[in-house]
PDB file of C-alpha atoms in Angstrom:
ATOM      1  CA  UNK A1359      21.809  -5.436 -15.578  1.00 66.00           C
ATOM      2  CA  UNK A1360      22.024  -1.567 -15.106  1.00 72.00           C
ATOM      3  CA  UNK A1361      23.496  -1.533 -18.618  1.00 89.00           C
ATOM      4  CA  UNK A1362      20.877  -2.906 -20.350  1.00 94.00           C
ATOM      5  CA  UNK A1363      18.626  -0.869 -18.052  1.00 96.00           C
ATOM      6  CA  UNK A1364      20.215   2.076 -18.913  1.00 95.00           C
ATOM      7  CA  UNK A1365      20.497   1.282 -22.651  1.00 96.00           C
ATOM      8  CA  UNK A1366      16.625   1.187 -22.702  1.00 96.00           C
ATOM      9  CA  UNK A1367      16.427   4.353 -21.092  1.00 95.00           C
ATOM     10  CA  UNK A1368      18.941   5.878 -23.471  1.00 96.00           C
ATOM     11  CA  UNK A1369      16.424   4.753 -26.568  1.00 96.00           C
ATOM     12  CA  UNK A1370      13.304   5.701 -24.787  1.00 93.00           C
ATOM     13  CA  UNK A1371      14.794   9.294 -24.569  1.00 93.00           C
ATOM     14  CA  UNK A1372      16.034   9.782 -28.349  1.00 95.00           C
ATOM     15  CA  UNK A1373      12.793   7.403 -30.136  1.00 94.00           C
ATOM     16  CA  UNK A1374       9.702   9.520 -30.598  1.00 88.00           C
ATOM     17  CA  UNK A1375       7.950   6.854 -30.920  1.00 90.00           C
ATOM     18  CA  UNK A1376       9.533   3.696 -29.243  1.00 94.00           C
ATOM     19  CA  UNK A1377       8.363   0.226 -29.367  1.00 95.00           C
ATOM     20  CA  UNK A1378      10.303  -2.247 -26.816  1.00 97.00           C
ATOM     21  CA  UNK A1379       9.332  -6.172 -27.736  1.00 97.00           C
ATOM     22  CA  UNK A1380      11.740  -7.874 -25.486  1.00 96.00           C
ATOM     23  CA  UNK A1381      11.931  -7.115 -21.783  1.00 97.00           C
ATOM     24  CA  UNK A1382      10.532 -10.019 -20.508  1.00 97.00           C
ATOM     25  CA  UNK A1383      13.495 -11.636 -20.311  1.00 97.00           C
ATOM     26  CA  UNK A1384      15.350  -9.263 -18.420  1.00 97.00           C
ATOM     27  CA  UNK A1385      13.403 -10.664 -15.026  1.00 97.00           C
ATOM     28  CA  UNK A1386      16.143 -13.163 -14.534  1.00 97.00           C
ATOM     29  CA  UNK A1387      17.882 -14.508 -11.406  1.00 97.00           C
ATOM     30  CA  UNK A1388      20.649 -11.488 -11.509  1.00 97.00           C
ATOM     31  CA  UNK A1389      18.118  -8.899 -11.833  1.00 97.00           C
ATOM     32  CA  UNK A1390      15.988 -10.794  -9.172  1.00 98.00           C
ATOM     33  CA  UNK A1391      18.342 -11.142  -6.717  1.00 98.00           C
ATOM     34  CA  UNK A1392      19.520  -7.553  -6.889  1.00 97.00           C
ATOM     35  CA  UNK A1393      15.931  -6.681  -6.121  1.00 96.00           C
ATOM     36  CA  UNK A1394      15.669  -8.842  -2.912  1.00 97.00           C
ATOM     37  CA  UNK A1395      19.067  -7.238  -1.866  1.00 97.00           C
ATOM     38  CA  UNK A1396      17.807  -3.930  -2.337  1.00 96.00           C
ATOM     39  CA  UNK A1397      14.375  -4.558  -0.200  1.00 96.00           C
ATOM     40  CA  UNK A1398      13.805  -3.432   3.204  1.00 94.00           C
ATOM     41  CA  UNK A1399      13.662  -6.329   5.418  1.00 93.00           C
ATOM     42  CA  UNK A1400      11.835  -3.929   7.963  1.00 93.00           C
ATOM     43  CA  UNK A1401       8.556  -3.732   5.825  1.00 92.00           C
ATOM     44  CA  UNK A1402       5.423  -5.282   7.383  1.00 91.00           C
ATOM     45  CA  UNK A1403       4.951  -9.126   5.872  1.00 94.00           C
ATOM     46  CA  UNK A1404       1.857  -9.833   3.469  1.00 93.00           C
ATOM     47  CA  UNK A1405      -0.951 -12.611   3.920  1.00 94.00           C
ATOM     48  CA  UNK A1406       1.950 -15.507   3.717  1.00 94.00           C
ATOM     49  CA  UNK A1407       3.713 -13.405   6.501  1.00 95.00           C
ATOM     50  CA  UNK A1408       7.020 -14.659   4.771  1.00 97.00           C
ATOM     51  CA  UNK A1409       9.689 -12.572   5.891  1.00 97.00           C
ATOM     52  CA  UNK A1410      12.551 -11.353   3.625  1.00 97.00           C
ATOM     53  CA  UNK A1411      15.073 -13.174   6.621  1.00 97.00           C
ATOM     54  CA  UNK A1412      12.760 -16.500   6.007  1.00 97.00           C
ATOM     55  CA  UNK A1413      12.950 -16.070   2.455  1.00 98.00           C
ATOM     56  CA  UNK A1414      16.572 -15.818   2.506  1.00 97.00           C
ATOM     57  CA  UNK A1415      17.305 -19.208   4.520  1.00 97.00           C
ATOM     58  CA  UNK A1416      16.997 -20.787   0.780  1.00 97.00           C
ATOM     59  CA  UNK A1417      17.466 -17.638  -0.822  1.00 98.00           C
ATOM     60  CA  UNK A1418      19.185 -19.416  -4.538  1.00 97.00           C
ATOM     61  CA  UNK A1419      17.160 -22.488  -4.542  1.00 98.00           C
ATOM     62  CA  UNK A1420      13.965 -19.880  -4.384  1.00 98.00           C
ATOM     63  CA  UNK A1421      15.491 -17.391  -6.336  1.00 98.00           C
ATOM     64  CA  UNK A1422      15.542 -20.527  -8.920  1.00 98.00           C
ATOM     65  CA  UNK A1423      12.045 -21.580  -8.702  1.00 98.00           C
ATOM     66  CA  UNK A1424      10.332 -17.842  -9.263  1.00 98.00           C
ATOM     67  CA  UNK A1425      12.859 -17.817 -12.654  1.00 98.00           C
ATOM     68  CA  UNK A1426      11.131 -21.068 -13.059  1.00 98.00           C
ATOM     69  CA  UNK A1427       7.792 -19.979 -12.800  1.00 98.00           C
ATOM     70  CA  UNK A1428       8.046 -16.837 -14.671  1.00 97.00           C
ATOM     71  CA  UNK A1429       9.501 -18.433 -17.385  1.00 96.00           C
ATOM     72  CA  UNK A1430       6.841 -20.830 -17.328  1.00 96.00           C
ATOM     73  CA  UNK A1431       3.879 -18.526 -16.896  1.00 96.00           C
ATOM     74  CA  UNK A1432       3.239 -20.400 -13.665  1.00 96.00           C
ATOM     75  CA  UNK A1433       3.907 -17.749 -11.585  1.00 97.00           C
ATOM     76  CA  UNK A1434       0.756 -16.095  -9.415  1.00 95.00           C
ATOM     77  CA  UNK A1435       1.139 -13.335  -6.609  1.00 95.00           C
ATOM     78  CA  UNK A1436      -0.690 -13.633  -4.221  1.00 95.00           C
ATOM     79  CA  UNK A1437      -3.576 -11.143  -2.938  1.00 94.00           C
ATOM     80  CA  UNK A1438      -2.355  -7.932  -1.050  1.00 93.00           C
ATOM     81  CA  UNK A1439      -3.443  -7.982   2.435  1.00 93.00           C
ATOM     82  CA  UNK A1440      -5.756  -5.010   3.129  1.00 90.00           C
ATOM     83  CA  UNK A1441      -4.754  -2.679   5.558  1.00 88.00           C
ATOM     84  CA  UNK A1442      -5.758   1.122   6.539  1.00 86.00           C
ATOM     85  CA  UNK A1443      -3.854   4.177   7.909  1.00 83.00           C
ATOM     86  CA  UNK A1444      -5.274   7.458   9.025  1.00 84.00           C
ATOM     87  CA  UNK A1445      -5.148  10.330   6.619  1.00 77.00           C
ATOM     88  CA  UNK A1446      -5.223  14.067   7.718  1.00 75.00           C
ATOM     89  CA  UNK A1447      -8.486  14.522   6.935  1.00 74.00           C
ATOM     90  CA  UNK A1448      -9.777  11.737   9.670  1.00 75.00           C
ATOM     91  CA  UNK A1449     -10.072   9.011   7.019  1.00 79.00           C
ATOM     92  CA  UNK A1450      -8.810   6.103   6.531  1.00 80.00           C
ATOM     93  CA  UNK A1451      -6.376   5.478   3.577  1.00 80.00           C
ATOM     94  CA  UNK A1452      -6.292   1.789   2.226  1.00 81.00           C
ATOM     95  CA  UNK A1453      -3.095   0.309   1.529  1.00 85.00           C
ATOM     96  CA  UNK A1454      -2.310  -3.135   0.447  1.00 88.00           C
ATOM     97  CA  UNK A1455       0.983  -5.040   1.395  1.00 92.00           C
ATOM     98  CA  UNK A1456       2.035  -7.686  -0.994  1.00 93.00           C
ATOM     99  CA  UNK A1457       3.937 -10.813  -0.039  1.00 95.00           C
ATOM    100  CA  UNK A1458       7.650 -10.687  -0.025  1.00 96.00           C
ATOM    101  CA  UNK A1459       8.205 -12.761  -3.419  1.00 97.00           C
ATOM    102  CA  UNK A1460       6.102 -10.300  -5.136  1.00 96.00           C
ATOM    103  CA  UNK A1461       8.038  -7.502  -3.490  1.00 95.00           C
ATOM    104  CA  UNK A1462      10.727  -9.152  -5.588  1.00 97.00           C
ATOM    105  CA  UNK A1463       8.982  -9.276  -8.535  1.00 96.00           C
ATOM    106  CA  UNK A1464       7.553  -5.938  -8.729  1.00 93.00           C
ATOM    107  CA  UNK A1465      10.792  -4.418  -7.783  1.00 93.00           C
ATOM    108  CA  UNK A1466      11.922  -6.165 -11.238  1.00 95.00           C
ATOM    109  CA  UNK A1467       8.344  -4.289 -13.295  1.00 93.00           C
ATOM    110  CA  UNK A1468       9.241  -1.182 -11.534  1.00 91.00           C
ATOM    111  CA  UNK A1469      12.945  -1.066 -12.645  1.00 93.00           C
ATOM    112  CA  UNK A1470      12.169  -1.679 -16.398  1.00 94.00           C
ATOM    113  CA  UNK A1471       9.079   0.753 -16.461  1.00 91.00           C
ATOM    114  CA  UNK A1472      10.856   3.513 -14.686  1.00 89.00           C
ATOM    115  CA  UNK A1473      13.711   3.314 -17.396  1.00 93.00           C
ATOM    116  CA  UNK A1474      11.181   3.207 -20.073  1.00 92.00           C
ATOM    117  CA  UNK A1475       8.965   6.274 -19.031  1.00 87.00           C
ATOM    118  CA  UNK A1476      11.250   8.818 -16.302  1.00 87.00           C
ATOM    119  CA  UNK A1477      13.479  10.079 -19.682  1.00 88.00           C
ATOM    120  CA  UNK A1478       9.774  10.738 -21.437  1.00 84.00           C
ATOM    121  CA  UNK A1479       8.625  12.939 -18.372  1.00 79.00           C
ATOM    122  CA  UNK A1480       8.456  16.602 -18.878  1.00 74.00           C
ATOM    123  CA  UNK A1481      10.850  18.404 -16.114  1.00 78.00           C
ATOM    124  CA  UNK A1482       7.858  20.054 -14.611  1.00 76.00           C
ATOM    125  CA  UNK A1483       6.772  16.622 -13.393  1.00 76.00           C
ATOM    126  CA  UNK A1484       7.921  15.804  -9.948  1.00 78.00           C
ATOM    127  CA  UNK A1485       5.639  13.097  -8.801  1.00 72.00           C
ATOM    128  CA  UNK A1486       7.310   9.835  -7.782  1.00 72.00           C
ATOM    129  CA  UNK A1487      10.289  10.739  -9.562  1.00 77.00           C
ATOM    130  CA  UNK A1488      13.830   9.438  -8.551  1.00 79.00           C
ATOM    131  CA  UNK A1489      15.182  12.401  -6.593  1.00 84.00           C
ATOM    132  CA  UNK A1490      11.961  14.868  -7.253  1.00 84.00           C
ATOM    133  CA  UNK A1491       9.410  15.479  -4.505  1.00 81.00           C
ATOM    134  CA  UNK A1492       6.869  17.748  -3.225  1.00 83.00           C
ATOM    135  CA  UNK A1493       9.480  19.997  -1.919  1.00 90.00           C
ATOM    136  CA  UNK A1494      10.994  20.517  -5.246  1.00 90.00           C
ATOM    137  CA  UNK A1495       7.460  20.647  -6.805  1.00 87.00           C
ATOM    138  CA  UNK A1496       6.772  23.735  -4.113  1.00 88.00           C
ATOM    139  CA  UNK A1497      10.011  25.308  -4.719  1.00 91.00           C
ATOM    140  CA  UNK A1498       9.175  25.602  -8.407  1.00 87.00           C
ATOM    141  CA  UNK A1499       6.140  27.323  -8.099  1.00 86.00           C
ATOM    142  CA  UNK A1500       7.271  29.962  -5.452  1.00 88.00           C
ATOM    143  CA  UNK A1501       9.612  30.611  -7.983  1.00 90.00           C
ATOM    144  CA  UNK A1502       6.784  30.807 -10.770  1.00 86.00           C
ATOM    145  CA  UNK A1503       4.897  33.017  -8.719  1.00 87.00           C
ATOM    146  CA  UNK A1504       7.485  35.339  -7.738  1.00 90.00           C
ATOM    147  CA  UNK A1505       8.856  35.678 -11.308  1.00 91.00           C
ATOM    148  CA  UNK A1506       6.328  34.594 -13.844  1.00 85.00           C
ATOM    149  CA  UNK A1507       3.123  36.209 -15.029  1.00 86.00           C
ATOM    150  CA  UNK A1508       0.396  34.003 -13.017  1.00 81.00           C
ATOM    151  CA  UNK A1509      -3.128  34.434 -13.447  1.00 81.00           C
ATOM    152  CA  UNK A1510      -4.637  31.339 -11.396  1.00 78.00           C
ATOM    153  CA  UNK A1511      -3.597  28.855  -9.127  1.00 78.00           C
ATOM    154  CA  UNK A1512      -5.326  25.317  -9.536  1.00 77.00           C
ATOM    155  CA  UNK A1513      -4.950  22.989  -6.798  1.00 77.00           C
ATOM    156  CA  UNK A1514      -6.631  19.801  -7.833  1.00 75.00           C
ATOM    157  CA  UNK A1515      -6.767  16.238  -6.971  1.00 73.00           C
ATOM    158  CA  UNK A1516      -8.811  12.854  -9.048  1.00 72.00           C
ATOM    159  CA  UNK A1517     -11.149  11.450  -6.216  1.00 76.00           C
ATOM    160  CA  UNK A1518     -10.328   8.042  -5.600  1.00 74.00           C
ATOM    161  CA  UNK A1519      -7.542   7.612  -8.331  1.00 73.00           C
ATOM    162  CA  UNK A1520      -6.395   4.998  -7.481  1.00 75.00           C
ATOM    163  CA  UNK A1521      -9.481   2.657  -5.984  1.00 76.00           C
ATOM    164  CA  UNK A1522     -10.918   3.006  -9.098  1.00 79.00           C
ATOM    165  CA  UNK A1523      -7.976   3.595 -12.229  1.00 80.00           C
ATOM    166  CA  UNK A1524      -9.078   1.736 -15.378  1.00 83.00           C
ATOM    167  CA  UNK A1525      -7.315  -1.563 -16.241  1.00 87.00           C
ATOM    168  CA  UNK A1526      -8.328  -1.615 -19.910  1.00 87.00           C
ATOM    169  CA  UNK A1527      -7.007   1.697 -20.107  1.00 82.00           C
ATOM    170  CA  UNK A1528      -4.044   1.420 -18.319  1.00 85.00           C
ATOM    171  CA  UNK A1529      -3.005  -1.790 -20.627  1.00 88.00           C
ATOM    172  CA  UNK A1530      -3.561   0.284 -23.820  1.00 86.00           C
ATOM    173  CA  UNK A1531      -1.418   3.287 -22.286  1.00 85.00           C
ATOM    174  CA  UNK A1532       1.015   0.349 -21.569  1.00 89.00           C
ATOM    175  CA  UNK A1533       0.997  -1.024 -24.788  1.00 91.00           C
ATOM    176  CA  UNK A1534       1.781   1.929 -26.952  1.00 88.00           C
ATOM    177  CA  UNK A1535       5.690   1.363 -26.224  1.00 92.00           C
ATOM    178  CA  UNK A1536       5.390  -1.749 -24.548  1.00 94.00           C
ATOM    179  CA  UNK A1537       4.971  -4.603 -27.155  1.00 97.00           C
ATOM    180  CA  UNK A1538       6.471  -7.517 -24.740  1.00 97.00           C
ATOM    181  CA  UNK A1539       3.255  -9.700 -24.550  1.00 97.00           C
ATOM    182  CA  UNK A1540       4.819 -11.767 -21.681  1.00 97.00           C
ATOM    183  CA  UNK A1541       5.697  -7.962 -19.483  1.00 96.00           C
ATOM    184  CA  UNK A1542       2.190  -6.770 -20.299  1.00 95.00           C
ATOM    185  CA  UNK A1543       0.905 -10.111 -19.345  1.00 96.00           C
ATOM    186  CA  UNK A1544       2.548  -9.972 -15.726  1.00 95.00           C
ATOM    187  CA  UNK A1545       1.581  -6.609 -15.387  1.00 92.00           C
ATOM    188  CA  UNK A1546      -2.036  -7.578 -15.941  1.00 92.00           C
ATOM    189  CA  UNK A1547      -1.530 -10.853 -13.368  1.00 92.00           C
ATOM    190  CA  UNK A1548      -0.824  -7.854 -10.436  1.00 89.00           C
ATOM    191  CA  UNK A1549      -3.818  -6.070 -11.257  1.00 88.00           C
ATOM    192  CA  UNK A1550      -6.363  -8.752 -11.265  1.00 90.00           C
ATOM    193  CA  UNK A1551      -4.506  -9.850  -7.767  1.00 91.00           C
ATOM    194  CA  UNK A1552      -6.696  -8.590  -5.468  1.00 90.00           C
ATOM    195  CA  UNK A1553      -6.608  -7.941  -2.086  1.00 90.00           C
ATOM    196  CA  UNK A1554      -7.695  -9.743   1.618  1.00 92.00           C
ATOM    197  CA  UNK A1555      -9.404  -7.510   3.794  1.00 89.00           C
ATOM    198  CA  UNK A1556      -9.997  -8.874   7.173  1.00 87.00           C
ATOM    199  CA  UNK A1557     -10.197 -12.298   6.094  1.00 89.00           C
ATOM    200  CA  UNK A1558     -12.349 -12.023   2.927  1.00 92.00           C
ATOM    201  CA  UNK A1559     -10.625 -11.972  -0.584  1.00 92.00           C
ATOM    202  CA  UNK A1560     -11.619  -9.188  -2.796  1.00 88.00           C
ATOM    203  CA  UNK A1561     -11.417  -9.670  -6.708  1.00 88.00           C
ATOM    204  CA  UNK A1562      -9.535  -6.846  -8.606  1.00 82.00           C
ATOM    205  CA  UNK A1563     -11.973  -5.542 -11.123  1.00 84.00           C
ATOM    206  CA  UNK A1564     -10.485  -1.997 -10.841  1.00 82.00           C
ATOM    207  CA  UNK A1565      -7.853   0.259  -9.503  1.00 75.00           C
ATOM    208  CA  UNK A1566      -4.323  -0.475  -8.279  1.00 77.00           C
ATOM    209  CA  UNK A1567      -3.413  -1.964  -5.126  1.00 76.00           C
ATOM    210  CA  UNK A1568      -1.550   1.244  -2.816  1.00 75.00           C
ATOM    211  CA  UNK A1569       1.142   0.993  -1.043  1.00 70.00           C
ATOM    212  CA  UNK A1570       2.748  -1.896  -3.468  1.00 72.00           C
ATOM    213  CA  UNK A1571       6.203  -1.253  -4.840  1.00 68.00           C
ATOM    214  CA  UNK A1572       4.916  -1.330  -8.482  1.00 62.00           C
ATOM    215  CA  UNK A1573       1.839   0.857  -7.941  1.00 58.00           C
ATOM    216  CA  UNK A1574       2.725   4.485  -8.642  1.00 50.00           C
ATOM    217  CA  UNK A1575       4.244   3.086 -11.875  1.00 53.00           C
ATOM    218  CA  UNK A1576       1.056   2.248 -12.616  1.00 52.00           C
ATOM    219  CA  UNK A1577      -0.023   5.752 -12.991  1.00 52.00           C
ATOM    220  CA  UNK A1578       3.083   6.683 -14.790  1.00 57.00           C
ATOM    221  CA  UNK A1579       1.591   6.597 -18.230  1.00 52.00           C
ATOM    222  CA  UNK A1580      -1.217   8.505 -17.724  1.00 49.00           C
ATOM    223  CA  UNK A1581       1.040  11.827 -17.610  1.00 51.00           C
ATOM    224  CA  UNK A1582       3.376  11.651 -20.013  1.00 53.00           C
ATOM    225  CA  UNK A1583       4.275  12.888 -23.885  1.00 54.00           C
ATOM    226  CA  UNK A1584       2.175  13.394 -26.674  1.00 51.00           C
ATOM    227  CA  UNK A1585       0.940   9.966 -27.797  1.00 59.00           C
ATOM    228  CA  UNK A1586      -0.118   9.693 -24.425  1.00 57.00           C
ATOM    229  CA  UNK A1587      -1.923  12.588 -24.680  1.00 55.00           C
ATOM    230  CA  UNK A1588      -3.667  11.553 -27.455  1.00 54.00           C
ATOM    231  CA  UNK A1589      -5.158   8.328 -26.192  1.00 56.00           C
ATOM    232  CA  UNK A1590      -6.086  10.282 -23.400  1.00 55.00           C
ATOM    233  CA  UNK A1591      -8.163  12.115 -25.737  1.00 53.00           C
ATOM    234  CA  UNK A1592     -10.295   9.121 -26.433  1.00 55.00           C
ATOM    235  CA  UNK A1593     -11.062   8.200 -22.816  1.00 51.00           C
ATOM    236  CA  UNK A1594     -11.862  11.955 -22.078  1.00 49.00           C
ATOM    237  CA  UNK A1595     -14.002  12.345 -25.952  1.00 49.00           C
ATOM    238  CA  UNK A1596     -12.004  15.446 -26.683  1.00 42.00           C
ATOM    239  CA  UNK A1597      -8.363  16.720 -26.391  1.00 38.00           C
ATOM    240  CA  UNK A1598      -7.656  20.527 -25.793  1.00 44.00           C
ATOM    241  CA  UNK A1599      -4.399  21.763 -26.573  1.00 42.00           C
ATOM    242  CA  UNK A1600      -3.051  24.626 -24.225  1.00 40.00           C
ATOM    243  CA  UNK A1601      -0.297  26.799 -24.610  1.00 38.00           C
ATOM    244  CA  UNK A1602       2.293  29.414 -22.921  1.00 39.00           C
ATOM    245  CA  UNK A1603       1.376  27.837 -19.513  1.00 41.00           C
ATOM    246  CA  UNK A1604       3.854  26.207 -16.664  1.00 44.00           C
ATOM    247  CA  UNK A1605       2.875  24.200 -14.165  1.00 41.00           C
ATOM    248  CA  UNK A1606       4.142  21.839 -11.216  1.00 46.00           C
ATOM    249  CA  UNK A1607       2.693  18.260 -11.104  1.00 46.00           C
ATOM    250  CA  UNK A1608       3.091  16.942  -8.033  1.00 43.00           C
ATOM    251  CA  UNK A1609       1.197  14.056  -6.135  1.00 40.00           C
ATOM    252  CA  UNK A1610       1.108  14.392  -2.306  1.00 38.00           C
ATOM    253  CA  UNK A1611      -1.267  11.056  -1.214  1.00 39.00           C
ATOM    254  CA  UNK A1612       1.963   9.566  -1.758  1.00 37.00           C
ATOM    255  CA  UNK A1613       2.020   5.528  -0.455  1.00 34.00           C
ATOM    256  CA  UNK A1614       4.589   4.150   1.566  1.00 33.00           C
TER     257      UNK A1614
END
C-alpha cells in the first residue's frame, strides 16, 4: 500500500496540474487494517463507546463488512460526540470524537490526501505537516528576523475557522485534483456527519468536526499552489499577487 501511496505522491509532485480519478479503491481491507493497527487504543471512545480492544475481538470479520459497505455506498459514520476543553484564553474549545470505525476510515482519507497535497506545499508551510511544527515554524522566523530585511510582523488568526469552513468550497478546492467521485463522495458523508452534544444531534451545515483524524486535512487545500490560489480568488472577489516576501505559516489551535 505505501507504494502506491507513494507513487501518487511522486505524480502529485512532478504534474502541474494533476488529476487523480481512481483512489477510491485504495480503501481496501490491507489499507484498512494497517490503519486500525496504527490507532491509539488509548483515545477516548465516540457516541457507540466501541473501543479499538472491542473492535478487535472480530477484528477480520469487521474489517470485512466496512470493505463491504464502502464498496457498496452503505457505509455512514456516525455523529462525533461533542466535547469541550479549556483554551488559554478561558474558553472553551469544541472538539468532536468520532467512533472507532470511522477512526479507521478517516485514517484511510487522511493517508491518500496527505500524499496528494504535502509534495504541493511550499517549504515555508509548517502547519500539520509530517515532521514540521510550531517550533520549526518559530525557528524560521528568528532566523528571518535576524538575517533578512523585515519590515512587519503579522500575527494573524481566521476567527472560528473551523466552526464555520465552507463545504461547497472545500469540495471545489477538493475537486480540482481530485476527480474520484466515490473519494469526494465519502469525504462529503464526514462533513454532513454532525455531531451529539449532550444528548442532542446537531446537523452539519458548516465547518469541520475538530479533533477528528481527518480534520486538519480538511484545511489542507485552502493553502496550497497556484490553482489553489486562484479559486481562492473567486471566494475572496479579487486575487493580489505579492512578491519578494517570506513568511512562516504555522497553525497553533492545533487539535488533538
Amino acid at each position: 500500500m505505501g507504494t502506491k501511496l507513494e507513487r501518487i505522491a511522486e505524480i502529485s509532485a512532478t504534474t502541474p496540474k494533476p488529476e487523480f480519478t481512481s483512489l477510491y479503491h485504495l480503501i481496501n481491507a490491507e489499507m484498512l487494517m494497517q490503519c486500525h493497527k496504527e490507532l491509539d487504543g488509548k483515545k477516548a471512545a465516540g457516541i457507540d463507546r466501541v473501543t479499538k480492544a472491542e473492535y478487535e475481538e472480530h477484528l477480520e470479520e469487521n474489517i470485512t463488512n466496512l470493505v463491504e459497505r464502502l464498496k457498496n455506498k452503505a457505509y455512514k459514520p456516525l455523529p462525533s460526540l461533542r466535547v469541550y476543553i479549556p483554551k488559554s484564553n478561558e474558553k472553551m474549545r469544541p472538539l468532536g470524537i468520532a467512533s472507532y470505525e470511522d477512526k479507521i476510515v478517516q485514517l484511510a482519507v487522511k493517508k491518500i490526501l496527505e500524499a496528494i497535497y504535502e509534495p504541493r506545499f511550499l517549504n515555508c508551510m509548517y502547519g500539520f505537516r509530517p515532521n514540521r511544527g510550531c517550533h520549526d515554524a518559530i525557528k524560521e522566523v528568528h532566523r528571518q528576523l535576524q538575517n533578512e530585511w523585515i519590515n512587519y510582523v503579522v500575527d494573524a488568526d481566521i476567527r472560528g475557522f473551523f466552526d464555520h469552513m465552507s463545504h461547497e468550497w472545500l469540495m471545489k478546492f477538493l475537486g480540482l485534483y481530485i476527480k474520484d467521485r466515490n473519494l469526494l463522495w465519502l469525504i462529503n458523508k464526514y462533513l454532513k456527519a454532525g455531531v451529539v452534544a449532550e444528548g442532542v444531534y446537531e446537523a452539519g451545515e458548516e465547518g469541520s468536526t475538530q479533533g477528528n483524524i481527518a480534520d486538519i486535512k480538511n484545511v489542507i487545500p485552502y493553502i496550497q499552489d497556484s490553482d489553489m490560489v486562484e479559486l481562492a480568488g473567486q471566494v475572496l472577489g479579487k486575487l493580489e499577487a505579492m512578491s519578494d516576501a517570506e513568511f512562516a505559516e504555522v497553525a497553533l489551535e492545533a487539535a488533538e
